Tab-separated table of N, CA and C in Angstrom:
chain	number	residue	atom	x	y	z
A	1	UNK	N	0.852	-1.160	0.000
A	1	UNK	CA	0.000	0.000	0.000
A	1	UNK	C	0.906	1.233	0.000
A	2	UNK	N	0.517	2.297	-0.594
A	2	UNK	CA	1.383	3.482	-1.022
A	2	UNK	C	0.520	4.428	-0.323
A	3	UNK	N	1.504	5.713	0.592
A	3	UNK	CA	1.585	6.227	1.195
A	3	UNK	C	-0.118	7.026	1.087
A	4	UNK	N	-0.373	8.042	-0.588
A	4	UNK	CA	-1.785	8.109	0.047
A	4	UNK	C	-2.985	7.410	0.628
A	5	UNK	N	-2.936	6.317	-0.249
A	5	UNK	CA	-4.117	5.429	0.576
A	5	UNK	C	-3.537	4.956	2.555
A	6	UNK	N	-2.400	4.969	2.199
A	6	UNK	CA	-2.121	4.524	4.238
A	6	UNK	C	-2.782	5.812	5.237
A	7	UNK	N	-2.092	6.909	4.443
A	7	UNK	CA	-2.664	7.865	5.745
A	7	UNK	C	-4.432	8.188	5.406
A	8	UNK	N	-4.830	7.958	4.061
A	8	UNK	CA	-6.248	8.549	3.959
A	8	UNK	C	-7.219	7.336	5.233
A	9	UNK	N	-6.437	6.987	4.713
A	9	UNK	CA	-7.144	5.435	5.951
A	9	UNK	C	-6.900	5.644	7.626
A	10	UNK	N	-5.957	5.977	7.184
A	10	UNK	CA	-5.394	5.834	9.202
A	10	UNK	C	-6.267	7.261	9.569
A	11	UNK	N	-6.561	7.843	8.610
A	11	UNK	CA	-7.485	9.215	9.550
A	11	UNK	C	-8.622	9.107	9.162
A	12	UNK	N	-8.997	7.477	9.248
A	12	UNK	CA	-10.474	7.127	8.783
A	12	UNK	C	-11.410	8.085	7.443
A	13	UNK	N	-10.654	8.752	6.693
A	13	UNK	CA	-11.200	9.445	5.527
A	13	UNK	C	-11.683	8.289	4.358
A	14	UNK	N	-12.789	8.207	3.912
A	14	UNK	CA	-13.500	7.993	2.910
A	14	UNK	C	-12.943	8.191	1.457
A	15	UNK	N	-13.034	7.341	0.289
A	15	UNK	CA	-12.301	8.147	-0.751
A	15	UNK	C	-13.019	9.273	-1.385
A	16	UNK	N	-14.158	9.448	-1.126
A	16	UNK	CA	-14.913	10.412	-1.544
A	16	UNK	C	-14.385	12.165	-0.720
A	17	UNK	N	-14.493	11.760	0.618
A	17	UNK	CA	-13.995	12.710	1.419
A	17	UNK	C	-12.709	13.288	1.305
A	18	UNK	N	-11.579	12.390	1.082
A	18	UNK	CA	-10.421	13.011	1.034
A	18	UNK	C	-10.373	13.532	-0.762
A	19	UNK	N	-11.094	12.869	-1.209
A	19	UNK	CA	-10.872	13.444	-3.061
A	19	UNK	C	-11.231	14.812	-3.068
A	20	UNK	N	-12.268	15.095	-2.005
A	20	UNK	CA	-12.824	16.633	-2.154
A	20	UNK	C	-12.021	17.103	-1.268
A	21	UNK	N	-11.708	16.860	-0.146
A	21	UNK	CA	-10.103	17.535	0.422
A	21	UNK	C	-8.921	17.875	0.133
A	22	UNK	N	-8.383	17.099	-0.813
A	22	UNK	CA	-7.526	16.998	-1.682
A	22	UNK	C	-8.008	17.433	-3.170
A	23	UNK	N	-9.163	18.305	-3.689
A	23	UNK	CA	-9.502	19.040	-4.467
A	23	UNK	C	-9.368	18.233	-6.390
A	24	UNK	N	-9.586	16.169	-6.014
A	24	UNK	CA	-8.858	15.955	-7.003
A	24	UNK	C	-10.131	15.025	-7.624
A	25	UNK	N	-10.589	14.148	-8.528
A	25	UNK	CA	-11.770	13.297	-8.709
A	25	UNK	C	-11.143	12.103	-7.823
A	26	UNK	N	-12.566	10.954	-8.191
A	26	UNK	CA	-12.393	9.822	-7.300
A	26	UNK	C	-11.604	8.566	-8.591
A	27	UNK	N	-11.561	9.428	-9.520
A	27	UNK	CA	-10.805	8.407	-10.576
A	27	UNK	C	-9.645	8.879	-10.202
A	28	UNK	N	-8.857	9.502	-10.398
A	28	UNK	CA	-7.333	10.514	-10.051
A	28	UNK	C	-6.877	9.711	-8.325
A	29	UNK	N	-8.277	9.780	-7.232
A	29	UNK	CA	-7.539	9.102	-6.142
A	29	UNK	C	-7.403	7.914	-6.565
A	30	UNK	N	-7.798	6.631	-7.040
A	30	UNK	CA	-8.281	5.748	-7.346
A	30	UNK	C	-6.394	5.249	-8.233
A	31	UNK	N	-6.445	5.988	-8.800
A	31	UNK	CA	-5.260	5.853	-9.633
A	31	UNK	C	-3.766	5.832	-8.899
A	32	UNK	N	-3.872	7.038	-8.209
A	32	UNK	CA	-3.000	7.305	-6.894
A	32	UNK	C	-2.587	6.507	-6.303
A	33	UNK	N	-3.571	5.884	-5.565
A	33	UNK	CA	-3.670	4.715	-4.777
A	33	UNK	C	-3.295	3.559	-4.904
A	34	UNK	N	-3.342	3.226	-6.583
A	34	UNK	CA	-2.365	2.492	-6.822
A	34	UNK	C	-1.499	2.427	-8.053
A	35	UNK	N	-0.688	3.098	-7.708
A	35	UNK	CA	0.644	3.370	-8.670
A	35	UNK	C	1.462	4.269	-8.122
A	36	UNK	N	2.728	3.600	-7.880
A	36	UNK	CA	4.147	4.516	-7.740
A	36	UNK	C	5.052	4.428	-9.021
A	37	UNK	N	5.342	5.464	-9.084
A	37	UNK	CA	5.651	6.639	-8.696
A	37	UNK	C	4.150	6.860	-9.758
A	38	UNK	N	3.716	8.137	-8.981
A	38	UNK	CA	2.281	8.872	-9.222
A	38	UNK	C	2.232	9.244	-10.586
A	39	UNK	N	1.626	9.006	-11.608
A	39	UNK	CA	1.995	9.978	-12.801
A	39	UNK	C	0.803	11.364	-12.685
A	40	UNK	N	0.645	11.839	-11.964
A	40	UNK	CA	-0.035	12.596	-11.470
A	40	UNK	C	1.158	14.125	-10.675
A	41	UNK	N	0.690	15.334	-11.548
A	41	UNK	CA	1.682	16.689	-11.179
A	41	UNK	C	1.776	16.456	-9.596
A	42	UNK	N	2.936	16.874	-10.148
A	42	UNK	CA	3.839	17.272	-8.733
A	42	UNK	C	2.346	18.414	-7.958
A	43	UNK	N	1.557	18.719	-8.342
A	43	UNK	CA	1.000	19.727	-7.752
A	43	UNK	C	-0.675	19.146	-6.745
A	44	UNK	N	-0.551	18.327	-7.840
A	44	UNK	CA	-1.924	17.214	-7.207
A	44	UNK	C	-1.346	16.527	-5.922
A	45	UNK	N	-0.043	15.693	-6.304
A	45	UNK	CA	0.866	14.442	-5.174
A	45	UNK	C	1.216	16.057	-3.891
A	46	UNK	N	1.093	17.373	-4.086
A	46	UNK	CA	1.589	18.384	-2.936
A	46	UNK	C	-0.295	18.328	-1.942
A	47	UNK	N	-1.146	18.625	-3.246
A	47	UNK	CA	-2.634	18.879	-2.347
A	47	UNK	C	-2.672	17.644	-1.710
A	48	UNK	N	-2.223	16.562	-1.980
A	48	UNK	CA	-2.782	15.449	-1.144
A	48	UNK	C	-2.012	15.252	-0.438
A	49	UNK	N	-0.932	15.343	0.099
A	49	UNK	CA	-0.285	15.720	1.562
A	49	UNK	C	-0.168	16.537	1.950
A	50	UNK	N	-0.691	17.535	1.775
A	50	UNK	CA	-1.079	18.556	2.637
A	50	UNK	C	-2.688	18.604	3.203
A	51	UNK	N	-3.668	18.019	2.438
A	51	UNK	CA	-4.716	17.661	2.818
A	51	UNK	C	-4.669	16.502	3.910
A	52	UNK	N	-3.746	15.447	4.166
A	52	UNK	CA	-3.644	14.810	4.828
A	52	UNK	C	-2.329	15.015	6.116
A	53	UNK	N	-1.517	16.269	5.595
A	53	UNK	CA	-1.115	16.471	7.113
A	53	UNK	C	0.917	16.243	7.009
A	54	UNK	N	0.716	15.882	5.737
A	54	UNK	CA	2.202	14.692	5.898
A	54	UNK	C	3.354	15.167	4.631
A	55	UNK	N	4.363	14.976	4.796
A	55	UNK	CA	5.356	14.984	3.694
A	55	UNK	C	5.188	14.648	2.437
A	56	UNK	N	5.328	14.878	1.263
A	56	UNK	CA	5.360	14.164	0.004
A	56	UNK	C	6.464	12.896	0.161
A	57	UNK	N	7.321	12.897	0.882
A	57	UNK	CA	8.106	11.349	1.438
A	57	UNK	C	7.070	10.451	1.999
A	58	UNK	N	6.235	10.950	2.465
A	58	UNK	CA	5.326	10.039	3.157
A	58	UNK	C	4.670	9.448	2.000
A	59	UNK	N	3.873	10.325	1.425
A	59	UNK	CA	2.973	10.049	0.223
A	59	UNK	C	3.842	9.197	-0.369
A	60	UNK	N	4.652	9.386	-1.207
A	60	UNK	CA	5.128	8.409	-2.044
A	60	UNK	C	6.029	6.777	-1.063
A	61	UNK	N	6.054	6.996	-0.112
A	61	UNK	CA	6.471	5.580	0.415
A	61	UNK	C	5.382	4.575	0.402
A	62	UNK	N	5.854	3.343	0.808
A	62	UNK	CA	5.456	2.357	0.342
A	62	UNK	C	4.959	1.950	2.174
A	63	UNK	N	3.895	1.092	2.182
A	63	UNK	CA	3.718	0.524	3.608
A	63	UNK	C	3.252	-0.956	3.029
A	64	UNK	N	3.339	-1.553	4.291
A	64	UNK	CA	2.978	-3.226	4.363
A	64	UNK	C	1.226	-2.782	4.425
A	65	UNK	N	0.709	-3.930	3.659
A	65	UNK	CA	-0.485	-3.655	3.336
A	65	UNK	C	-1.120	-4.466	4.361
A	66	UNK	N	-0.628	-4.619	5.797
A	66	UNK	CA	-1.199	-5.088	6.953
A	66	UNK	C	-1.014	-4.298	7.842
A	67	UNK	N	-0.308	-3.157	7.851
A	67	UNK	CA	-0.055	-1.978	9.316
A	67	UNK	C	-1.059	-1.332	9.320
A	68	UNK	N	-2.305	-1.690	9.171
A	68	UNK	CA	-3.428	-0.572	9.376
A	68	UNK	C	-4.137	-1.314	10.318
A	69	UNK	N	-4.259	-1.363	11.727
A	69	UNK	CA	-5.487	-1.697	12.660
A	69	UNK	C	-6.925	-1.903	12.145
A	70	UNK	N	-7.890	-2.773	12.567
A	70	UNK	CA	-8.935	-2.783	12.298
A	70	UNK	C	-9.971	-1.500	12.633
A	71	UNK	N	-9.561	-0.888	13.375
A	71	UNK	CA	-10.548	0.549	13.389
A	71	UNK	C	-9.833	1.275	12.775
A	72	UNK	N	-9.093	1.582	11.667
A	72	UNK	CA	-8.121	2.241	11.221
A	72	UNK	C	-9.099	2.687	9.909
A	73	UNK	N	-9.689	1.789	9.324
A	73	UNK	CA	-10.803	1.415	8.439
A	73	UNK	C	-11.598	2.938	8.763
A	74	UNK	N	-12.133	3.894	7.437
A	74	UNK	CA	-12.800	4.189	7.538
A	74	UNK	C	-14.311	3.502	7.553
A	75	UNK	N	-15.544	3.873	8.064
A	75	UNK	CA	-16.609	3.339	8.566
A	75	UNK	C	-17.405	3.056	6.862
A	76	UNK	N	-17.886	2.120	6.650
A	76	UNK	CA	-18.444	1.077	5.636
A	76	UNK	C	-20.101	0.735	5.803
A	77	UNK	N	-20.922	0.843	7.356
A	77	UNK	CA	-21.540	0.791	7.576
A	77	UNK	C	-22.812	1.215	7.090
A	78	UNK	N	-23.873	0.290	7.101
A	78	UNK	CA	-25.383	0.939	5.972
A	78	UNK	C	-25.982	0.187	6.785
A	79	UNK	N	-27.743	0.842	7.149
A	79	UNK	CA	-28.323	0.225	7.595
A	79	UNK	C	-29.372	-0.183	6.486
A	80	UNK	N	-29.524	-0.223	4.929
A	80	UNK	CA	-30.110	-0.519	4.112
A	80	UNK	C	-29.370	-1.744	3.284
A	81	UNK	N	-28.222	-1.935	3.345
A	81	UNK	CA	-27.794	-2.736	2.535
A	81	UNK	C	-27.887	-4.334	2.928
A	82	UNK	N	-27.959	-5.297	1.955
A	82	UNK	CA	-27.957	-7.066	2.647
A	82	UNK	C	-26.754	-7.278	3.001
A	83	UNK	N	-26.502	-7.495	4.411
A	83	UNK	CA	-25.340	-7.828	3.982
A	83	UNK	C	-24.894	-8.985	4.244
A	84	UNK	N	-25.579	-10.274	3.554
A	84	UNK	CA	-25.500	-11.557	2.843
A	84	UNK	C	-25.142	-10.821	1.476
A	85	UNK	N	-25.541	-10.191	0.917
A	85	UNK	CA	-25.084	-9.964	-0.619
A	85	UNK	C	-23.480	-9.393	-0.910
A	86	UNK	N	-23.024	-10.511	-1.854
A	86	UNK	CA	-21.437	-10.868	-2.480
A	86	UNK	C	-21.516	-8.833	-2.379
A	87	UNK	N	-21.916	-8.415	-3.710
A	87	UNK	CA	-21.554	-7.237	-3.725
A	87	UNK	C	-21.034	-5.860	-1.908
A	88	UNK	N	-22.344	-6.354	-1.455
A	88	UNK	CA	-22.084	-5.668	0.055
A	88	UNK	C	-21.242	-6.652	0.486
A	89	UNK	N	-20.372	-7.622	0.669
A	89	UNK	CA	-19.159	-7.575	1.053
A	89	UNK	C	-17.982	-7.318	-0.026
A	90	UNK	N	-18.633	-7.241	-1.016
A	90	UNK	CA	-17.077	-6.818	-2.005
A	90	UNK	C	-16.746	-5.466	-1.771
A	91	UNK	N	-18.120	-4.319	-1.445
A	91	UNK	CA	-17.960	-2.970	-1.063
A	91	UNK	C	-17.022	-2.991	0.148
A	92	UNK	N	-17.394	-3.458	0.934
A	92	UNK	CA	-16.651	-3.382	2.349
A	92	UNK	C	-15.255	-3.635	2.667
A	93	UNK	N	-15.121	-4.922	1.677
A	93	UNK	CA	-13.975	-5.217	1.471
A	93	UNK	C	-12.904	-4.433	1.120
A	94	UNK	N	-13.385	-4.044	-0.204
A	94	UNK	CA	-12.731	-2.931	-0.508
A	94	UNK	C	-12.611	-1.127	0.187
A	95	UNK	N	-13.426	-1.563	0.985
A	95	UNK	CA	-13.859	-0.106	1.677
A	95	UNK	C	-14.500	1.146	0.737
A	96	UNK	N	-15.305	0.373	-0.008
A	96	UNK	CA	-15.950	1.511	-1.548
A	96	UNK	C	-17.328	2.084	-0.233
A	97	UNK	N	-17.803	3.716	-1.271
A	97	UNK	CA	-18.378	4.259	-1.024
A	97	UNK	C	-19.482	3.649	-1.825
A	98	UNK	N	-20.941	3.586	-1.210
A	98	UNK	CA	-22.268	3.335	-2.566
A	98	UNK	C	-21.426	4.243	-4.425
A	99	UNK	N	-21.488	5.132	-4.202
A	99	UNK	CA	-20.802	5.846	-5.352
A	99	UNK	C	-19.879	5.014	-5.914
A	100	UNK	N	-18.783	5.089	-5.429
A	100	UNK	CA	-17.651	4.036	-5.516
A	100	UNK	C	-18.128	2.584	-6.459
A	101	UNK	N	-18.854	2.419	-5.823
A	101	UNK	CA	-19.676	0.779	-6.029
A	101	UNK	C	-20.312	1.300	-7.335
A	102	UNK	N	-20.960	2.112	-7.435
A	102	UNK	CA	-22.028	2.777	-8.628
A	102	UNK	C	-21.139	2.528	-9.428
A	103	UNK	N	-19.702	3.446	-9.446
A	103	UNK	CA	-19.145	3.576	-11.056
A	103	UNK	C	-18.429	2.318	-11.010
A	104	UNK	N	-17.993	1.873	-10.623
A	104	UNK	CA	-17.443	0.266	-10.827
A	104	UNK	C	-18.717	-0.565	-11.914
A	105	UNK	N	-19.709	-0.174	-11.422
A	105	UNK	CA	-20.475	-0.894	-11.675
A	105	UNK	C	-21.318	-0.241	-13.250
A	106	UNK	N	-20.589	1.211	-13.540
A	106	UNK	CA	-20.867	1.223	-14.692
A	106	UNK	C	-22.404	2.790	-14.536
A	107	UNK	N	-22.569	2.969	-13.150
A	107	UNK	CA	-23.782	4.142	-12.924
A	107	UNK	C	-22.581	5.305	-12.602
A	108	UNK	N	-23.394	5.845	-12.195
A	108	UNK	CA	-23.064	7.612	-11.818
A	108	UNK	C	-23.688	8.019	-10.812
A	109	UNK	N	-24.854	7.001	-9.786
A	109	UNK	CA	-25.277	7.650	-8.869
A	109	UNK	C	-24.969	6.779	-7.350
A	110	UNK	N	-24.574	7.334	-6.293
A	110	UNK	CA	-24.728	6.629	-5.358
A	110	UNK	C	-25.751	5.751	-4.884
A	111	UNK	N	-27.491	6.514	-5.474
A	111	UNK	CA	-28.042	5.339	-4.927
A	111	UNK	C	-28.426	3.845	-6.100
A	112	UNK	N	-27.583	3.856	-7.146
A	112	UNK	CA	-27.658	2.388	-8.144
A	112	UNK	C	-26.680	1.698	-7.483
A	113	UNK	N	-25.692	2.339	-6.715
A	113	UNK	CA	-24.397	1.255	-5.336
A	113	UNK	C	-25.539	0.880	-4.266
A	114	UNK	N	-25.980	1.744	-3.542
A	114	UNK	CA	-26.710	1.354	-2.837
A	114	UNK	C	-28.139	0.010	-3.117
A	115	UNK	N	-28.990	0.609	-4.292
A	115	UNK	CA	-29.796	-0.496	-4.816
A	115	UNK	C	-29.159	-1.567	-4.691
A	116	UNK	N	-28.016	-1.676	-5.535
A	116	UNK	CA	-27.180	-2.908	-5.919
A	116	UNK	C	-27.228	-3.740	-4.688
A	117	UNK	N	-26.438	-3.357	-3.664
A	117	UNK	CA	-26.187	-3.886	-2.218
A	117	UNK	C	-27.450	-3.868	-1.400
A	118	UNK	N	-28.766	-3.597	-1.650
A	118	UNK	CA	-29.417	-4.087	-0.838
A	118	UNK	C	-30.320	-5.593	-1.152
A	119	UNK	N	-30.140	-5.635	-2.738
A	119	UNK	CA	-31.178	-6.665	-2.822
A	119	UNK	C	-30.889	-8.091	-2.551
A	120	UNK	N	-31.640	-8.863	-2.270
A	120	UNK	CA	-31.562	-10.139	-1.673
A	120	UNK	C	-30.447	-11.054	-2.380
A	121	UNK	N	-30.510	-10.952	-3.730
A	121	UNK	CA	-29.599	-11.898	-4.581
A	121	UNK	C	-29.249	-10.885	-5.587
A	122	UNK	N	-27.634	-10.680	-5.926
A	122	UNK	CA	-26.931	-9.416	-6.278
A	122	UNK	C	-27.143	-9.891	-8.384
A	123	UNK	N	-27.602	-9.097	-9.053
A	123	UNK	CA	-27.563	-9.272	-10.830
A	123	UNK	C	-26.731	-10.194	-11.162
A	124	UNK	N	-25.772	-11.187	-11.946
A	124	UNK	CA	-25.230	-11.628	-12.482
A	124	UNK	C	-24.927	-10.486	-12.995
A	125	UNK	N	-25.216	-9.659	-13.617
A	125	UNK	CA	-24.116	-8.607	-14.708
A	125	UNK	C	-23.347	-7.631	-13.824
A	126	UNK	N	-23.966	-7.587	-12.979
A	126	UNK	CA	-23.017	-6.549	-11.898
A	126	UNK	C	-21.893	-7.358	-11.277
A	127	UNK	N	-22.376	-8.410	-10.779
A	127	UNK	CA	-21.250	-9.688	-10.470
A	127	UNK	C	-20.027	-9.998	-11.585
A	128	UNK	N	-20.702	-9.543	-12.961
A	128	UNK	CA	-19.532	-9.810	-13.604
A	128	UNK	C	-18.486	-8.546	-14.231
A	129	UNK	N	-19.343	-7.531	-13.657
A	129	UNK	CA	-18.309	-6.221	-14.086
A	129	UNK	C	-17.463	-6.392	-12.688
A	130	UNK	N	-17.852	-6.462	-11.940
A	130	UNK	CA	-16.641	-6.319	-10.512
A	130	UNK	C	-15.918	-7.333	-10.453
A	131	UNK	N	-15.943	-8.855	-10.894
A	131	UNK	CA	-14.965	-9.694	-11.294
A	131	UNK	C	-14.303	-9.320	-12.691
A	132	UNK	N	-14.840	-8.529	-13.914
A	132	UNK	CA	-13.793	-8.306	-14.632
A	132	UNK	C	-12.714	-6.939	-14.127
A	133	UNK	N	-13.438	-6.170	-13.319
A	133	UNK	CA	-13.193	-5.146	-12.729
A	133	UNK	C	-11.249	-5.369	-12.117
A	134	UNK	N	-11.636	-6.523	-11.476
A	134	UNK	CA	-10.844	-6.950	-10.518
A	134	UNK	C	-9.558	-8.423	-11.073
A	135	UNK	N	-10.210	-8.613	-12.630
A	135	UNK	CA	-9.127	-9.701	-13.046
A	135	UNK	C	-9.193	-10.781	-13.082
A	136	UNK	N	-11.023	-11.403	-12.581
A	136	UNK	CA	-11.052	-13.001	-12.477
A	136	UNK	C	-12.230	-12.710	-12.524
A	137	UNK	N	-12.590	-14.208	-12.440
A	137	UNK	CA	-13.630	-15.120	-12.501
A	137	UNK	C	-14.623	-14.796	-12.154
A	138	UNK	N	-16.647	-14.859	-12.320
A	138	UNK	CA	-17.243	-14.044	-11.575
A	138	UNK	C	-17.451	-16.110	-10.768
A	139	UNK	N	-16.907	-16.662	-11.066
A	139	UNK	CA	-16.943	-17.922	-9.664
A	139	UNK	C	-15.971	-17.192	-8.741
A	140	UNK	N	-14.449	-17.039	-9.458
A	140	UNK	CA	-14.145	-16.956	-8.069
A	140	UNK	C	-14.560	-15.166	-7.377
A	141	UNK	N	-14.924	-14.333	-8.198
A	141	UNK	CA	-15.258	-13.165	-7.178
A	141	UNK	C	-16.370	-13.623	-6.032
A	142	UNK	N	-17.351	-14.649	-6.853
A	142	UNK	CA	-18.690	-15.339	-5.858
A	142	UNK	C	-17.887	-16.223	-4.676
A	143	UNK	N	-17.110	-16.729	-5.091
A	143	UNK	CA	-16.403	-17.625	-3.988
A	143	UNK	C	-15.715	-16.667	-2.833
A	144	UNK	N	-15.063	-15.726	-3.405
A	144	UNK	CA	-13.939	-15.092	-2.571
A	144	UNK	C	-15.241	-14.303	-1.716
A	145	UNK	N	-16.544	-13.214	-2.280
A	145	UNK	CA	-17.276	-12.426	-1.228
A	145	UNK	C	-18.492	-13.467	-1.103
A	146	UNK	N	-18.795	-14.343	-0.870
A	146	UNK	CA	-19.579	-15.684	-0.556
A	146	UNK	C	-20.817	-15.715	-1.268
A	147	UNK	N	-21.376	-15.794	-2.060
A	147	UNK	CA	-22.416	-15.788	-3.384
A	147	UNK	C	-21.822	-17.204	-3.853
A	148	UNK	N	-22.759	-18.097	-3.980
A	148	UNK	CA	-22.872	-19.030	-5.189
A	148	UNK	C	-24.067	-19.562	-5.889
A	149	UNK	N	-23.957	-18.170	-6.586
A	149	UNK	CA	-25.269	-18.222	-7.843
A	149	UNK	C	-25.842	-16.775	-7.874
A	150	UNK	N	-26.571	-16.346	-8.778
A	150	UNK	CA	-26.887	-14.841	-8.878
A	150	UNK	C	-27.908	-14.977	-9.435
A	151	UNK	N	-28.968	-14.371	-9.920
A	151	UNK	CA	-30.043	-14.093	-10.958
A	151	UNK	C	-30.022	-13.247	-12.123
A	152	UNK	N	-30.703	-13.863	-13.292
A	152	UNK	CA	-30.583	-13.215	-13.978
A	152	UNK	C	-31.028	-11.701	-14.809
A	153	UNK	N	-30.543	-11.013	-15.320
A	153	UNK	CA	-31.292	-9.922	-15.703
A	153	UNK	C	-30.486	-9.124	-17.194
């Protein structure tokens, strides 16, 4: 894990929250987050440590992608979502915002993330943009956030 995503996390910030703190989109953090060295201006990699408090040494270092405590996690929590449904643990997992979840999934609004994650048994087509999303299988994305089987639409 690379330095912006460690500290946006350790000060429990949201990627939505720190993108508007850091004055940058949630594609640009998204990108950030993972790739060193940043191809992103020297002027963007300055707002986002300074929005977060810390050195541009910081930002660009590298951390073990286990030094973050379990309350370290910004909060993931919905009281609308299933959360038996693969997708609401793939959100969590990943620590995505409904939004977050939306454009992965191909929307633009927070509440088509939210829809998504509340219904009882998650689309097959949404199941399979977040496994191509992610590089595999929509078995094994169903296997890895616990779904085996989806409906169709």
């Amino acid at each position: 894990m690379y330095g912006i995503e460690y500290h946006r996390m350790k000060q429990r910030l949201t990627k939505k929250e720190f993108a508007e703190r850091a004055g940058c989109s949630l594609q640009t953090l998204a990108r950030l987050e993972q790739e060193m060295p940043p191809s992103a201006s020297c002027r963007i990699i300055d707002n986002c440590a300074k929005a977060l408090g810390v050195s541009m040494e910081e930002i660009v270092r590298e951390y073990p992608d286990d030094i973050l405590a379990a309350g370290d996690h910004p909060s993931t929590e919905s009281k609308t979502e299933n959360p038996n449904n693969c997708l609401s643990q793939y959100r969590r997992a990943k620590n995505l915002t409904f939004e977050e979840l939306a454009m992965r999934l191909g929307n633009s609004t927070r509440e088509a993330g939210r829809i998504a994650c509340a219904r009882s048994v998650p689309l097959d087509k949404d199941m399979q943009k977040l496994a191509s999303f992610e590089g595999m299988s929509m078995e094994d994305f169903q296997e890895l956030y616990g779904l085996k089987g989806g409906d169709v639409a």
